[in-house]
mmCIF file of C-alpha atoms in Angstrom:
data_model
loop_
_atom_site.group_PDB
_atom_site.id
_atom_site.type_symbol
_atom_site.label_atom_id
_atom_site.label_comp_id
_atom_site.label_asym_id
_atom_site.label_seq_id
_atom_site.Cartn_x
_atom_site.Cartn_y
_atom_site.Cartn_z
ATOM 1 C CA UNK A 1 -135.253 -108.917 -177.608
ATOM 2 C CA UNK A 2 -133.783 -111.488 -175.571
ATOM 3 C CA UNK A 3 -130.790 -109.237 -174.509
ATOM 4 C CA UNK A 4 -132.723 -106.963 -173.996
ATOM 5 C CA UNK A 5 -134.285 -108.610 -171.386
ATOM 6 C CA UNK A 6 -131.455 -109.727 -169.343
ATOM 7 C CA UNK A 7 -129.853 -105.887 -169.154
ATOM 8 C CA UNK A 8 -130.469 -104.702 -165.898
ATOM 9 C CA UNK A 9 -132.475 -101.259 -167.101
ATOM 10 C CA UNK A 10 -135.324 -101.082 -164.792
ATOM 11 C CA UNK A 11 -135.237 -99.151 -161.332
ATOM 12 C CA UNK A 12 -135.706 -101.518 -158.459
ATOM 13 C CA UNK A 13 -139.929 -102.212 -157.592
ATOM 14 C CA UNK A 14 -140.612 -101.527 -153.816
ATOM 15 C CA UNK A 15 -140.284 -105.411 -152.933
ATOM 16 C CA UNK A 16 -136.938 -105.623 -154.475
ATOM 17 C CA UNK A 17 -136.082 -102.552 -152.077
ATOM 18 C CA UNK A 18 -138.121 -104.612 -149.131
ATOM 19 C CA UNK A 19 -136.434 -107.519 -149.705
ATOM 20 C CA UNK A 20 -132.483 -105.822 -150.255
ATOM 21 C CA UNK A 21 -133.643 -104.250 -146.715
ATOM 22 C CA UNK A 22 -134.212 -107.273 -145.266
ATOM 23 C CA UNK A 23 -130.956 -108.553 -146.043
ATOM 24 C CA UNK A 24 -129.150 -105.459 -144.436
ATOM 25 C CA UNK A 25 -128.362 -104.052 -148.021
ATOM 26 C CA UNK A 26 -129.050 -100.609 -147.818
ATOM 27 C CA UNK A 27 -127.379 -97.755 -148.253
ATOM 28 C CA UNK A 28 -124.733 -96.283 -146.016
ATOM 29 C CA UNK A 29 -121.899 -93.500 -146.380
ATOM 30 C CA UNK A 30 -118.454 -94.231 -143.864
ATOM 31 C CA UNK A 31 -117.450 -91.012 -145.233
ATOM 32 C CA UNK A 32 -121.048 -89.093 -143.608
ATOM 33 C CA UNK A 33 -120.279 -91.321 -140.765
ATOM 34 C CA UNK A 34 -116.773 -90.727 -139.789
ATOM 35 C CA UNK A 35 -117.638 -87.175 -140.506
ATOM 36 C CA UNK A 36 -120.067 -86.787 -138.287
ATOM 37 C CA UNK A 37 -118.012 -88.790 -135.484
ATOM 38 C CA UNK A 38 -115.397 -86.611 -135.592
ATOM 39 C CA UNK A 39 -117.373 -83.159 -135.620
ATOM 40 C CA UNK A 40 -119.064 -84.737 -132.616
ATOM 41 C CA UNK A 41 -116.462 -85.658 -130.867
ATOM 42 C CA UNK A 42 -114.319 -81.815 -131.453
ATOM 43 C CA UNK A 43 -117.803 -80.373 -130.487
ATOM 44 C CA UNK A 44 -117.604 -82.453 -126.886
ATOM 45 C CA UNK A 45 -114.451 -81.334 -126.390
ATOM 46 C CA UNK A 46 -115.542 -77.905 -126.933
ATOM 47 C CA UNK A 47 -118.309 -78.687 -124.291
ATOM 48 C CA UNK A 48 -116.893 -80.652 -121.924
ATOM 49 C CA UNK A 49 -113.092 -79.887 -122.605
ATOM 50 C CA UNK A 50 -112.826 -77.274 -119.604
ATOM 51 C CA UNK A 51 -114.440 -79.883 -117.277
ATOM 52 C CA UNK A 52 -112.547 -82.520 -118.467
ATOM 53 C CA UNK A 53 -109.325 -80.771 -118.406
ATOM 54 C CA UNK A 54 -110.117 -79.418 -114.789
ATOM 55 C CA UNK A 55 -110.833 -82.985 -113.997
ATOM 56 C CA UNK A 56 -107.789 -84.103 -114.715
ATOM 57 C CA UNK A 57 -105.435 -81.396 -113.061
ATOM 58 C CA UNK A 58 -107.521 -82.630 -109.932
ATOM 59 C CA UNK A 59 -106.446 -86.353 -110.408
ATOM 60 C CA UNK A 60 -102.763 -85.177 -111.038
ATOM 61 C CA UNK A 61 -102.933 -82.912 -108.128
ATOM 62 C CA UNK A 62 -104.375 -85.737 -105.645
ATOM 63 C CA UNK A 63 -102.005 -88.281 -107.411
ATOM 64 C CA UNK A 64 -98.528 -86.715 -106.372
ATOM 65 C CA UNK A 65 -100.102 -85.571 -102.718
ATOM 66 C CA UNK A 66 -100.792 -88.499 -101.458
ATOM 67 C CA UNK A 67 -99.904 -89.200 -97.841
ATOM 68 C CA UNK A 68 -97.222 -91.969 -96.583
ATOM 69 C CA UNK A 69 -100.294 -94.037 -94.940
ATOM 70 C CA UNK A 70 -102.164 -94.297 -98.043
ATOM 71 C CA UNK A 71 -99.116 -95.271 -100.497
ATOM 72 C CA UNK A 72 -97.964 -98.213 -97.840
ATOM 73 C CA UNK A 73 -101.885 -99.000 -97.292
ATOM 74 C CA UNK A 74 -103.523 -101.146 -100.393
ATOM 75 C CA UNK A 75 -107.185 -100.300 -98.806
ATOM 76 C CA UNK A 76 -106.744 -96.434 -98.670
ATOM 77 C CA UNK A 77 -104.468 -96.421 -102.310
ATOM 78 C CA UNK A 78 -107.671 -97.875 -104.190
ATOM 79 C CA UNK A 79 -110.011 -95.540 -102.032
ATOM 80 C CA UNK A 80 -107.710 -92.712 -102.991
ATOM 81 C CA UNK A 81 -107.668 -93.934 -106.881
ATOM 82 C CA UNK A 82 -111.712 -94.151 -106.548
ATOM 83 C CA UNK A 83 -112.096 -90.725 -105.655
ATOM 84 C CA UNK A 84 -109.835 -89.199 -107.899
ATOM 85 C CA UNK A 85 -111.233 -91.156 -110.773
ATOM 86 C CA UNK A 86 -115.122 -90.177 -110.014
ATOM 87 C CA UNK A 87 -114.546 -86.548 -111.210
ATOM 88 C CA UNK A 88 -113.790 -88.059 -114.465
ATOM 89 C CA UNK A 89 -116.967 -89.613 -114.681
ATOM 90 C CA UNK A 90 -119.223 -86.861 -115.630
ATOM 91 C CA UNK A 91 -116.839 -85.030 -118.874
ATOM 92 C CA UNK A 92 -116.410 -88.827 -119.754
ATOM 93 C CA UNK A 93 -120.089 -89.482 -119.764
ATOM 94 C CA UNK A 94 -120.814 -86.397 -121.272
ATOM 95 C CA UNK A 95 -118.287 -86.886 -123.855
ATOM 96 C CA UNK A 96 -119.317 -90.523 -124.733
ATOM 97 C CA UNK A 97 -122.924 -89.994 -125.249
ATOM 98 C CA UNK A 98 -121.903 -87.089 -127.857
ATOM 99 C CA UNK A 99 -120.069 -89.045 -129.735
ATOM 100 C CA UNK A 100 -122.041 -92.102 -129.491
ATOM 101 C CA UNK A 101 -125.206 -89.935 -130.737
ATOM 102 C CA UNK A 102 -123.035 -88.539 -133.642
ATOM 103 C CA UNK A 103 -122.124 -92.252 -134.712
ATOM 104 C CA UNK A 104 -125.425 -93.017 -134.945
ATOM 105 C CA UNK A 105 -126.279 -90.355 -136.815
ATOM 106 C CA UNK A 106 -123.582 -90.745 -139.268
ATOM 107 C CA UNK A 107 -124.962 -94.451 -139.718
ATOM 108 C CA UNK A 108 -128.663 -94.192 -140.247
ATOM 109 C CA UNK A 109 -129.056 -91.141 -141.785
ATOM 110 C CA UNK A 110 -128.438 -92.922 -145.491
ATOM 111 C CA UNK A 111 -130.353 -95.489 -145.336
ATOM 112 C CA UNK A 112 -132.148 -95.348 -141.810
ATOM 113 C CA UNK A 113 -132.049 -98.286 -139.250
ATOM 114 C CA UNK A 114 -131.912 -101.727 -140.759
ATOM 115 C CA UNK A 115 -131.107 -104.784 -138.103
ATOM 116 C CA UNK A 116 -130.263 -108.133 -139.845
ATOM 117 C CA UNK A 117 -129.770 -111.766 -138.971
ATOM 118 C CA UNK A 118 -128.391 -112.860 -142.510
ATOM 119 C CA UNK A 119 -126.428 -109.992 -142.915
ATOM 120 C CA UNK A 120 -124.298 -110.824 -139.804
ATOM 121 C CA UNK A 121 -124.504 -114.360 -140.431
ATOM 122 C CA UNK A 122 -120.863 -115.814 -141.887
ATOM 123 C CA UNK A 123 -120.735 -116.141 -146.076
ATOM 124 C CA UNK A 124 -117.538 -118.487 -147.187
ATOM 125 C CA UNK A 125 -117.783 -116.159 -150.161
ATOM 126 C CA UNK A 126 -116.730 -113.308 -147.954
ATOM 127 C CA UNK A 127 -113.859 -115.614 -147.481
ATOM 128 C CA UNK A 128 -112.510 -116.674 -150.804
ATOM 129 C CA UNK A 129 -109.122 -115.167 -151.639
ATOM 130 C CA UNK A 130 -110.330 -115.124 -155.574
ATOM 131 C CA UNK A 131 -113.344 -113.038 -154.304
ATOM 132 C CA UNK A 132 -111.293 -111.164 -151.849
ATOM 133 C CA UNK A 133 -108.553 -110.317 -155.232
ATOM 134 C CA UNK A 134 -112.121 -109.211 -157.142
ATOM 135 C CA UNK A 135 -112.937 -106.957 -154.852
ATOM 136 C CA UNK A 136 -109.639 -105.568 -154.242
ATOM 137 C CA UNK A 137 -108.853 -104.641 -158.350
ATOM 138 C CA UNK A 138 -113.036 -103.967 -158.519
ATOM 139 C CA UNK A 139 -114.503 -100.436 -159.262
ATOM 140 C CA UNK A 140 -115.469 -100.325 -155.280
ATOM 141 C CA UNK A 141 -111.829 -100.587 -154.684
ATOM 142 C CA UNK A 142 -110.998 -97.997 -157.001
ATOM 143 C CA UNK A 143 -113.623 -95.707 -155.930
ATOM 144 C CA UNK A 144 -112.652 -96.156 -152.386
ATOM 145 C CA UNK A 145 -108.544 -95.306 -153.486
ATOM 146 C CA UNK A 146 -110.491 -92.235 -155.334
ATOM 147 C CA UNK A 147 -112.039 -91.148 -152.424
ATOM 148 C CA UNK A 148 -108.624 -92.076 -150.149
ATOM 149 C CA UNK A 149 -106.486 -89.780 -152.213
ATOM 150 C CA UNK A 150 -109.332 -86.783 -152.381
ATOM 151 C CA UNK A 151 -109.644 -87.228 -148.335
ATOM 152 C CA UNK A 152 -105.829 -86.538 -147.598
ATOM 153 C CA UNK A 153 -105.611 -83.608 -150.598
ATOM 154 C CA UNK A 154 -108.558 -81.955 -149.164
ATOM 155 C CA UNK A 155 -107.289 -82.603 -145.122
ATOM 156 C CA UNK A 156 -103.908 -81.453 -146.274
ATOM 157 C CA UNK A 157 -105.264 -78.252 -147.970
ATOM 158 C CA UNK A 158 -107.800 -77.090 -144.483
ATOM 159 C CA UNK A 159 -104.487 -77.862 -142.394
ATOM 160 C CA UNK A 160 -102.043 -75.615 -144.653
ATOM 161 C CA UNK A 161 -104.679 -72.990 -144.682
ATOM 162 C CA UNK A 162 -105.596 -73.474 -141.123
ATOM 163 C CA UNK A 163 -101.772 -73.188 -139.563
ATOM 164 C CA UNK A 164 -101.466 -70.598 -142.197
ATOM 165 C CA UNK A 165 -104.241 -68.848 -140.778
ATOM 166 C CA UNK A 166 -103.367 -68.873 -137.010
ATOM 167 C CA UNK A 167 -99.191 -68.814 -137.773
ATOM 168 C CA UNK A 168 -98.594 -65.663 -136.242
ATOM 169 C CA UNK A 169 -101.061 -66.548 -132.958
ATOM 170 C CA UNK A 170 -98.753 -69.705 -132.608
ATOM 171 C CA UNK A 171 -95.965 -67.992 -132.265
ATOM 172 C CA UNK A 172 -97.347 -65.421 -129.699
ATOM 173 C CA UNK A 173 -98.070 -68.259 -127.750
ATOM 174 C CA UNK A 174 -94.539 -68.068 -126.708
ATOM 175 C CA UNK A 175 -95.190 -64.205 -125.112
ATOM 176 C CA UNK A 176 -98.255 -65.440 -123.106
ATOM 177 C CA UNK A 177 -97.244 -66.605 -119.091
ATOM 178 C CA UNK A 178 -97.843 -70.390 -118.663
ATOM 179 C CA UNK A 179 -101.169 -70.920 -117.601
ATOM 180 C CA UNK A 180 -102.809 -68.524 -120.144
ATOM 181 C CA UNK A 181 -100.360 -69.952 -122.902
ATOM 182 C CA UNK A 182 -102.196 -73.591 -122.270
ATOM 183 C CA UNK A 183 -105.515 -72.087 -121.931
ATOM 184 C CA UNK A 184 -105.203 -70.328 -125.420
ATOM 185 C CA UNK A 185 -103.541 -72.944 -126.858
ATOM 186 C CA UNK A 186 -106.195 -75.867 -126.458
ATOM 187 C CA UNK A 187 -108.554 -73.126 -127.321
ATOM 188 C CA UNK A 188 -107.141 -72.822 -130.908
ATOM 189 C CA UNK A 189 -106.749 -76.395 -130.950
ATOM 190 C CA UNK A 190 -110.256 -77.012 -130.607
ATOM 191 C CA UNK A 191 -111.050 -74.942 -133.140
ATOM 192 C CA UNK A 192 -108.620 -75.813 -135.800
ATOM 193 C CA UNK A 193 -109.454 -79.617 -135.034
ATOM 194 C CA UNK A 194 -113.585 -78.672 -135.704
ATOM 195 C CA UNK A 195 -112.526 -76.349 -138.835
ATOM 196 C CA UNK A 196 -110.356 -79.227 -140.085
ATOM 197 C CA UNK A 197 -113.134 -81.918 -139.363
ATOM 198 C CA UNK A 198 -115.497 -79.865 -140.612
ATOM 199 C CA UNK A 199 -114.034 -80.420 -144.130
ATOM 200 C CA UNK A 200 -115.242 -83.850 -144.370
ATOM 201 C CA UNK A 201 -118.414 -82.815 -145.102
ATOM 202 C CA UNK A 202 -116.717 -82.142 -148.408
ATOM 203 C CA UNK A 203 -115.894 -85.381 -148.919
ATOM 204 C CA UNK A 204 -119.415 -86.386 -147.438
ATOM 205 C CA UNK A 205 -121.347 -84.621 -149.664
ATOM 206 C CA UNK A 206 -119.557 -86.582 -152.887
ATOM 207 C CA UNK A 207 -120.346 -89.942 -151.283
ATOM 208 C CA UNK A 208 -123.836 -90.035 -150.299
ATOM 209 C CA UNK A 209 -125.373 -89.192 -153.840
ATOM 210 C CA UNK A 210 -122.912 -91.631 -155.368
ATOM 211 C CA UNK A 211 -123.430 -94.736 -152.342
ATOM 212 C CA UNK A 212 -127.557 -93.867 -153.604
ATOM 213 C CA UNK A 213 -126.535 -94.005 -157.015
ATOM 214 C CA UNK A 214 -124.408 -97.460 -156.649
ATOM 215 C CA UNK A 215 -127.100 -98.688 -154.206
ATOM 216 C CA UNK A 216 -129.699 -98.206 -157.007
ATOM 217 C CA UNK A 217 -127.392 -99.671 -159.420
ATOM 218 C CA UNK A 218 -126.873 -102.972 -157.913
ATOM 219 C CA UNK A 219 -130.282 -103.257 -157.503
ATOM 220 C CA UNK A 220 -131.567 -103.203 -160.527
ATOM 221 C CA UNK A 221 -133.536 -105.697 -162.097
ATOM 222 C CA UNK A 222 -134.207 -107.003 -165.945
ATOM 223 C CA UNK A 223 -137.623 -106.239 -167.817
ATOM 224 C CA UNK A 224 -138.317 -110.467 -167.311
ATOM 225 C CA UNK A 225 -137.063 -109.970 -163.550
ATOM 226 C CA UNK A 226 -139.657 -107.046 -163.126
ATOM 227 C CA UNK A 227 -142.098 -109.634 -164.727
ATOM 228 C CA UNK A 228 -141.833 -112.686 -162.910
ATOM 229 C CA UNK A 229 -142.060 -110.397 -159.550
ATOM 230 C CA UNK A 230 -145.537 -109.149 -160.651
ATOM 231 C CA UNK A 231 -146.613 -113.256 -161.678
ATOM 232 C CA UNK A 232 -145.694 -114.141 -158.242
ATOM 233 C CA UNK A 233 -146.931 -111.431 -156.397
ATOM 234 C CA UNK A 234 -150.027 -110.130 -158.197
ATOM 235 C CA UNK A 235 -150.444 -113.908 -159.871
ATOM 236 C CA UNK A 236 -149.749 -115.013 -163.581
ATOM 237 C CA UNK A 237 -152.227 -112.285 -165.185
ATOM 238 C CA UNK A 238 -153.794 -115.115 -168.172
ATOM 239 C CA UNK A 239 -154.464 -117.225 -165.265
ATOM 240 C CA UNK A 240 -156.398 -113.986 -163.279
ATOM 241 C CA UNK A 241 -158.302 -113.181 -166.488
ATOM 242 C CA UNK A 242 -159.501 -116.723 -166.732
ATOM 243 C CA UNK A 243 -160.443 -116.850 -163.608
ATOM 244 C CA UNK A 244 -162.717 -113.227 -163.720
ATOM 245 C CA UNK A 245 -164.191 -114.986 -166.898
ATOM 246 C CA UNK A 246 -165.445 -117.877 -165.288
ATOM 247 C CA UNK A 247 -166.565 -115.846 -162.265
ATOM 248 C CA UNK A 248 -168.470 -113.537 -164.745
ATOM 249 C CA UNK A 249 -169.592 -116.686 -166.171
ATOM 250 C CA UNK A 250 -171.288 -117.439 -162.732
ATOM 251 C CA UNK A 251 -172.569 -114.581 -162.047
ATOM 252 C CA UNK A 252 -174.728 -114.299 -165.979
ATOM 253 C CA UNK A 253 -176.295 -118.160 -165.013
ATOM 254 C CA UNK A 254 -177.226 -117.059 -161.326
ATOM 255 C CA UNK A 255 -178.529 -113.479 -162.933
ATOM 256 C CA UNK A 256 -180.341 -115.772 -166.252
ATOM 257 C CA UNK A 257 -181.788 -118.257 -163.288
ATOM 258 C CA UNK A 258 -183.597 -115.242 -161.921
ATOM 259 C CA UNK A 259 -185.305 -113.676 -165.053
ATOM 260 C CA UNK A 260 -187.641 -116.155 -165.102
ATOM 261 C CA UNK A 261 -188.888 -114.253 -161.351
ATOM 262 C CA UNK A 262 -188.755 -110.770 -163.040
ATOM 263 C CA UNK A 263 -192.644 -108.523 -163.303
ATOM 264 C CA UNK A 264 -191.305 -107.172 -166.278
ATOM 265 C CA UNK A 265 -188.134 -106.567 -168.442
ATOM 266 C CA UNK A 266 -187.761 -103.127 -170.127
ATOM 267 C CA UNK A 267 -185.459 -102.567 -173.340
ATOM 268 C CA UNK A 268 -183.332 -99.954 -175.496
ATOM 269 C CA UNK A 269 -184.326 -102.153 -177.501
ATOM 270 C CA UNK A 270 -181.674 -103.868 -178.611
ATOM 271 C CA UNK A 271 -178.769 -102.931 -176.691
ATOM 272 C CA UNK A 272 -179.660 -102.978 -173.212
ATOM 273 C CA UNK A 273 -182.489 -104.983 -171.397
ATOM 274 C CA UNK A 274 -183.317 -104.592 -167.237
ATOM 275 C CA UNK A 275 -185.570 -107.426 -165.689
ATOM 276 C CA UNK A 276 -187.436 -105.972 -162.696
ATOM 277 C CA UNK A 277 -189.546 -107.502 -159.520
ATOM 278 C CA UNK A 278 -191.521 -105.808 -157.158
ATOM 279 C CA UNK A 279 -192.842 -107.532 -154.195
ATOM 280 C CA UNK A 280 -194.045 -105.667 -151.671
ATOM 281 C CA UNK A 281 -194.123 -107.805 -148.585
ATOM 282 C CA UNK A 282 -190.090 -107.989 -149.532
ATOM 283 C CA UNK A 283 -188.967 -104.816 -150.248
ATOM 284 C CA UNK A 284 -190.201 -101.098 -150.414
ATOM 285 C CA UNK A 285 -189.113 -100.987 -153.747
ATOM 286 C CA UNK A 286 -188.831 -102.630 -157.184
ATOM 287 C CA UNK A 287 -185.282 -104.816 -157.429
ATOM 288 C CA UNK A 288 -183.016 -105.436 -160.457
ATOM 289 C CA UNK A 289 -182.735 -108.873 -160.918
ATOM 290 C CA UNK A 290 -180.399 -108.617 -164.791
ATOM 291 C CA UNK A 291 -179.575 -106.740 -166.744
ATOM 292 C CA UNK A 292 -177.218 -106.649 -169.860
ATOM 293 C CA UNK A 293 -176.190 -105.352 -172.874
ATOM 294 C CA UNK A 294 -175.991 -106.983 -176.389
ATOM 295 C CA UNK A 295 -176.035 -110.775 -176.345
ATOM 296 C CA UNK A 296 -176.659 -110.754 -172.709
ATOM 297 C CA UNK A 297 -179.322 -108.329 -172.958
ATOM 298 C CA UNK A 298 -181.084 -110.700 -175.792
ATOM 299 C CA UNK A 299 -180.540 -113.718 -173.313
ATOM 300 C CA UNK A 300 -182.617 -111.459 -171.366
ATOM 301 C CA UNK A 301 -185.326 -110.923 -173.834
ATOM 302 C CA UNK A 302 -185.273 -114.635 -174.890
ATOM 303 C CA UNK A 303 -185.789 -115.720 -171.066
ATOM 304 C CA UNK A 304 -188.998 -113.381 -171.169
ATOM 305 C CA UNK A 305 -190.720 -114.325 -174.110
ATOM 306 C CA UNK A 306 -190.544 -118.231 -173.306
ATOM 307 C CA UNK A 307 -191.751 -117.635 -169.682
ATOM 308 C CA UNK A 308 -194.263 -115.028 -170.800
ATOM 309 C CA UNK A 309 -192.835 -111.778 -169.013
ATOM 310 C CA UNK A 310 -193.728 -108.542 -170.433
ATOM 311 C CA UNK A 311 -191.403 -107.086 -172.620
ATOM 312 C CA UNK A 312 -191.446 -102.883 -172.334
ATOM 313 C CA UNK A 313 -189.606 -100.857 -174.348
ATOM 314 C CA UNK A 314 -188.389 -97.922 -173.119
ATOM 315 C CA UNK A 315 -184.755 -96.843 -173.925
ATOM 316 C CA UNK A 316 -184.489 -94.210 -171.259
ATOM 317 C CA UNK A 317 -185.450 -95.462 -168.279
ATOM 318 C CA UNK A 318 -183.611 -98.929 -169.760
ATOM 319 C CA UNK A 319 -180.287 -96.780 -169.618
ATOM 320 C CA UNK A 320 -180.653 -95.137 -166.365
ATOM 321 C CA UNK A 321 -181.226 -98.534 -164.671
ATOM 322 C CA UNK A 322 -178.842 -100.058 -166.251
ATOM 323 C CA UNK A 323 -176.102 -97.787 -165.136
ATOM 324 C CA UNK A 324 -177.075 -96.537 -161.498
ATOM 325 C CA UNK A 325 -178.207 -99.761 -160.109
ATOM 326 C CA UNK A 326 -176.524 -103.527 -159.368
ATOM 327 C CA UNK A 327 -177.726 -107.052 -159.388
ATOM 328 C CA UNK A 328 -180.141 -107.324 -156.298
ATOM 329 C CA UNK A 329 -180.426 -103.506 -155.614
ATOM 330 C CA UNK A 330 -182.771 -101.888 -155.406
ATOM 331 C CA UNK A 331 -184.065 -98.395 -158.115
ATOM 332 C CA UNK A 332 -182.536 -95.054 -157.643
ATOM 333 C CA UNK A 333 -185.242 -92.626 -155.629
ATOM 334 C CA UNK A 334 -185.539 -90.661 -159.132
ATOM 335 C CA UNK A 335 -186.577 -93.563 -160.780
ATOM 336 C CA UNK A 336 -189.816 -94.490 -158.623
ATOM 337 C CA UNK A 337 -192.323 -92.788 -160.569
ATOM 338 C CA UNK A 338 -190.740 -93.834 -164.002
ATOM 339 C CA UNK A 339 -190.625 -97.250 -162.935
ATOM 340 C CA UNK A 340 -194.283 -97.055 -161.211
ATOM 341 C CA UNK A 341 -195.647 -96.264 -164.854
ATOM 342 C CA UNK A 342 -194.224 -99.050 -166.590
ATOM 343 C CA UNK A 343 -194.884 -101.436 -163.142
ATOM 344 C CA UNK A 344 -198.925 -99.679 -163.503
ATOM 345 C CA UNK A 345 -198.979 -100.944 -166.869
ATOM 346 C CA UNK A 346 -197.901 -104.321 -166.160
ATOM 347 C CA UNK A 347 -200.439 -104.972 -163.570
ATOM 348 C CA UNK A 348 -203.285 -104.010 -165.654
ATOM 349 C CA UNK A 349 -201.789 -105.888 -168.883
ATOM 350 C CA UNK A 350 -202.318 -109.094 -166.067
ATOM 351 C CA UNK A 351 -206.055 -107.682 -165.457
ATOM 352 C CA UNK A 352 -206.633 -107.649 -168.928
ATOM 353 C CA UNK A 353 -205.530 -111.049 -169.490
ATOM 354 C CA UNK A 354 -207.425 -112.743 -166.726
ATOM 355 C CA UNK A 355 -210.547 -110.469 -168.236
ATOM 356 C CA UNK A 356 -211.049 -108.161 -165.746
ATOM 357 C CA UNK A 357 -209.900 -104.687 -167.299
ATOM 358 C CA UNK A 358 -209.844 -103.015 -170.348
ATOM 359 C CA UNK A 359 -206.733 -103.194 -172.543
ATOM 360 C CA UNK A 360 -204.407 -100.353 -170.789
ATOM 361 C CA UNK A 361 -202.398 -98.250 -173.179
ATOM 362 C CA UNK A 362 -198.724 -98.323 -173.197
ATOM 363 C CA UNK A 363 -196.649 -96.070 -171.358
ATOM 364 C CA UNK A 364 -194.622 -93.798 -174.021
ATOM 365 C CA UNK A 365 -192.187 -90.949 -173.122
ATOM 366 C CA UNK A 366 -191.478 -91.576 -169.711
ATOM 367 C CA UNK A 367 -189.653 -88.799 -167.845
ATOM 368 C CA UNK A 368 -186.224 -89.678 -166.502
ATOM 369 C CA UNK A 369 -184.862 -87.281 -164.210
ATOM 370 C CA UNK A 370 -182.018 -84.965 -165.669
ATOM 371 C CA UNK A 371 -179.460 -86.239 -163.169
ATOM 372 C CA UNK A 372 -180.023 -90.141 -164.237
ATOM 373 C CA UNK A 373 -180.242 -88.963 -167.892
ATOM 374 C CA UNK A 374 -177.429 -91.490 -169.443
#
């Protein structure tokens, strides 16, 4: 049992995930990443490629046309430079923010945005050349040489298809004049270069299930792990139940101080006594100070009989109080005239005692609405 304990078989609770988070381990793909890096950056060439390449026949053009004054004159060189160079700014722009949003992308979409301090603070484990040797003849390492091998078989493969594919427009490259050569030749090349990117998704879609599954791994915690976590945070539970016991405790001596207030307490007989006040200048309606069932529910009865409260019986209305109403509350609406009978027979048992009334008769059979029926 004891091994069994310390094997790390349980899935990781939602602190343990908190708390991993906080650290800055979560889960993260460089494979989805550079993936998605490089399709973004052959789809902002495909964009911005004209621009850019227009761009930068301007610069070349302005760079071998400049004038004798501005090649002897330092002021008008870097004028010249900084005009050349500000037609570059908008492909570049363009062309950085594409990539930059594809990078961060490929970062948070395992494992969202996480920022922090401790991961980025310095370990001397990080370090140690013995921990450095572990993790170079680990499984990581091996996975990673795994993954290494598969990138450059499946790379190799898309670029042997790919040149393959477009051998024959290569070579009629050679047939086209020298402007429209260039033009269709960064054309294919911006192709094959997304095609070939493009299968990295390949690779991509191997990684991310397995960086979840190693994620989930590493996390994991032992059955007395998963224990201790729910002492600390939901608190030890024998201490808890100790604690409701002596609260319940509390709450039978305030409820047994109050009998001794009660009009009259009705029965099931045995199982289930209600003590019940009506005052009128308090409430509108008769309150429920105890109830119980079984030994509490004979407390009840003893309380009644040494202070002289009138003990009913009556096992339906009994039930129904019992379970629709709480300490201090006030009856149910459907219980009024139920509880009027017994309260009409109280009042004229006190009559009779003081000798001014006949002896009234007992309520018997009291009707208890079908609803409050228990």
């Amino acid at each position: 049992m004891a091994e069994t304990d310390q094997e790390r078989t349980e899935e990781p609770t939602a602190k343990r995930l908190s708390d991993a988070r906080a650290k800055g381990q979560i889960a993260r793909s460089k494979e989805l990443a550079t993936a998605l890096v490089l399709i973004g950056s052959a789809v902002a060439l495909m964009l911005v490629g004209k621009q850019l390449g227009m761009a930068i026949a301007t610069i070349m053009k302005n760079a071998f046309s400049l004038q004798r004054e501005q090649v002897f004159d330092p002021h008008l060189m870097f004028h010249s430079i900084g005009s050349m160079l500000v037609v570059l700014v908008k492909p570049m722009a363009w062309l950085m923010v594409i990539i930059v949003v594809a990078g961060v992308l490929g970062n948070t979409l395992l494992g969202g945005i996480a920022f922090s301090w401790e991961a980025a603070a310095p370990k001397w484990s990080r370090m140690s050349p013995l921990a450095g040797m572990k993790r170079m003849f680990g499984i990581q390492a091996l996975v990673e040489l795994v993954k290494g091998i598969a990138k450059v078989t499946v790379i190799g493969l898309v670029v042997w298809w790919l040149f393959s594919w477009k051998f024959d427009e290569m070579l009629s490259l050679s047939m086209q004049t020298l402007p429209q050569a260039i033009a269709s030749a960064l054309s294919m090349l911006q192709w094959l270069f997304l095609l070939m990117t493009l299968s990295l998704l390949l690779i991509a879609a191997i990684d991310v299930p397995f960086q979840r599954w190693n994620h989930t791994k590493q996390l994991k915690m032992t059955k007395q792990e998963v224990k201790d976590e729910h002492k600390n945070s939901e608190g030890n539970p024998e201490i808890k139940s100790r604690i409701r016991r002596l609260q319940m405790e509390m709450t039978n001596r305030r409820m047994m101080a109050d009998v001794p207030q009660a009009d009259v307490v009705i029965t099931n007989p045995t199982h289930y006594s209600v003590a019940l006040k009506y005052d009128t200048d308090k409430s509108g309606a008769p309150i429920v100070l105890a109830k119980g069932v079984d030994e509490i529910a004979f407390k009840i009865r003893e309380i009644a009989q040494y202070y002289d409260i009138p003990v009913l019986e009556s096992p339906a209305v009994t039930r129904s109080l019992y379970h629709t109403t709480k300490i201090g509350q006030q009856i149910p609406d459907g219980l009024f005239i139920a509880v009027a009978q017994i309260l009409a027979y109280v009042f004229q048992l006190e009559q009779f005692r003081k000798g001014r009334a006949r002896r009234p008769h007992q309520p018997n059979n009291i009707d208890v609405p079908d609803e409050l029926k228990y």
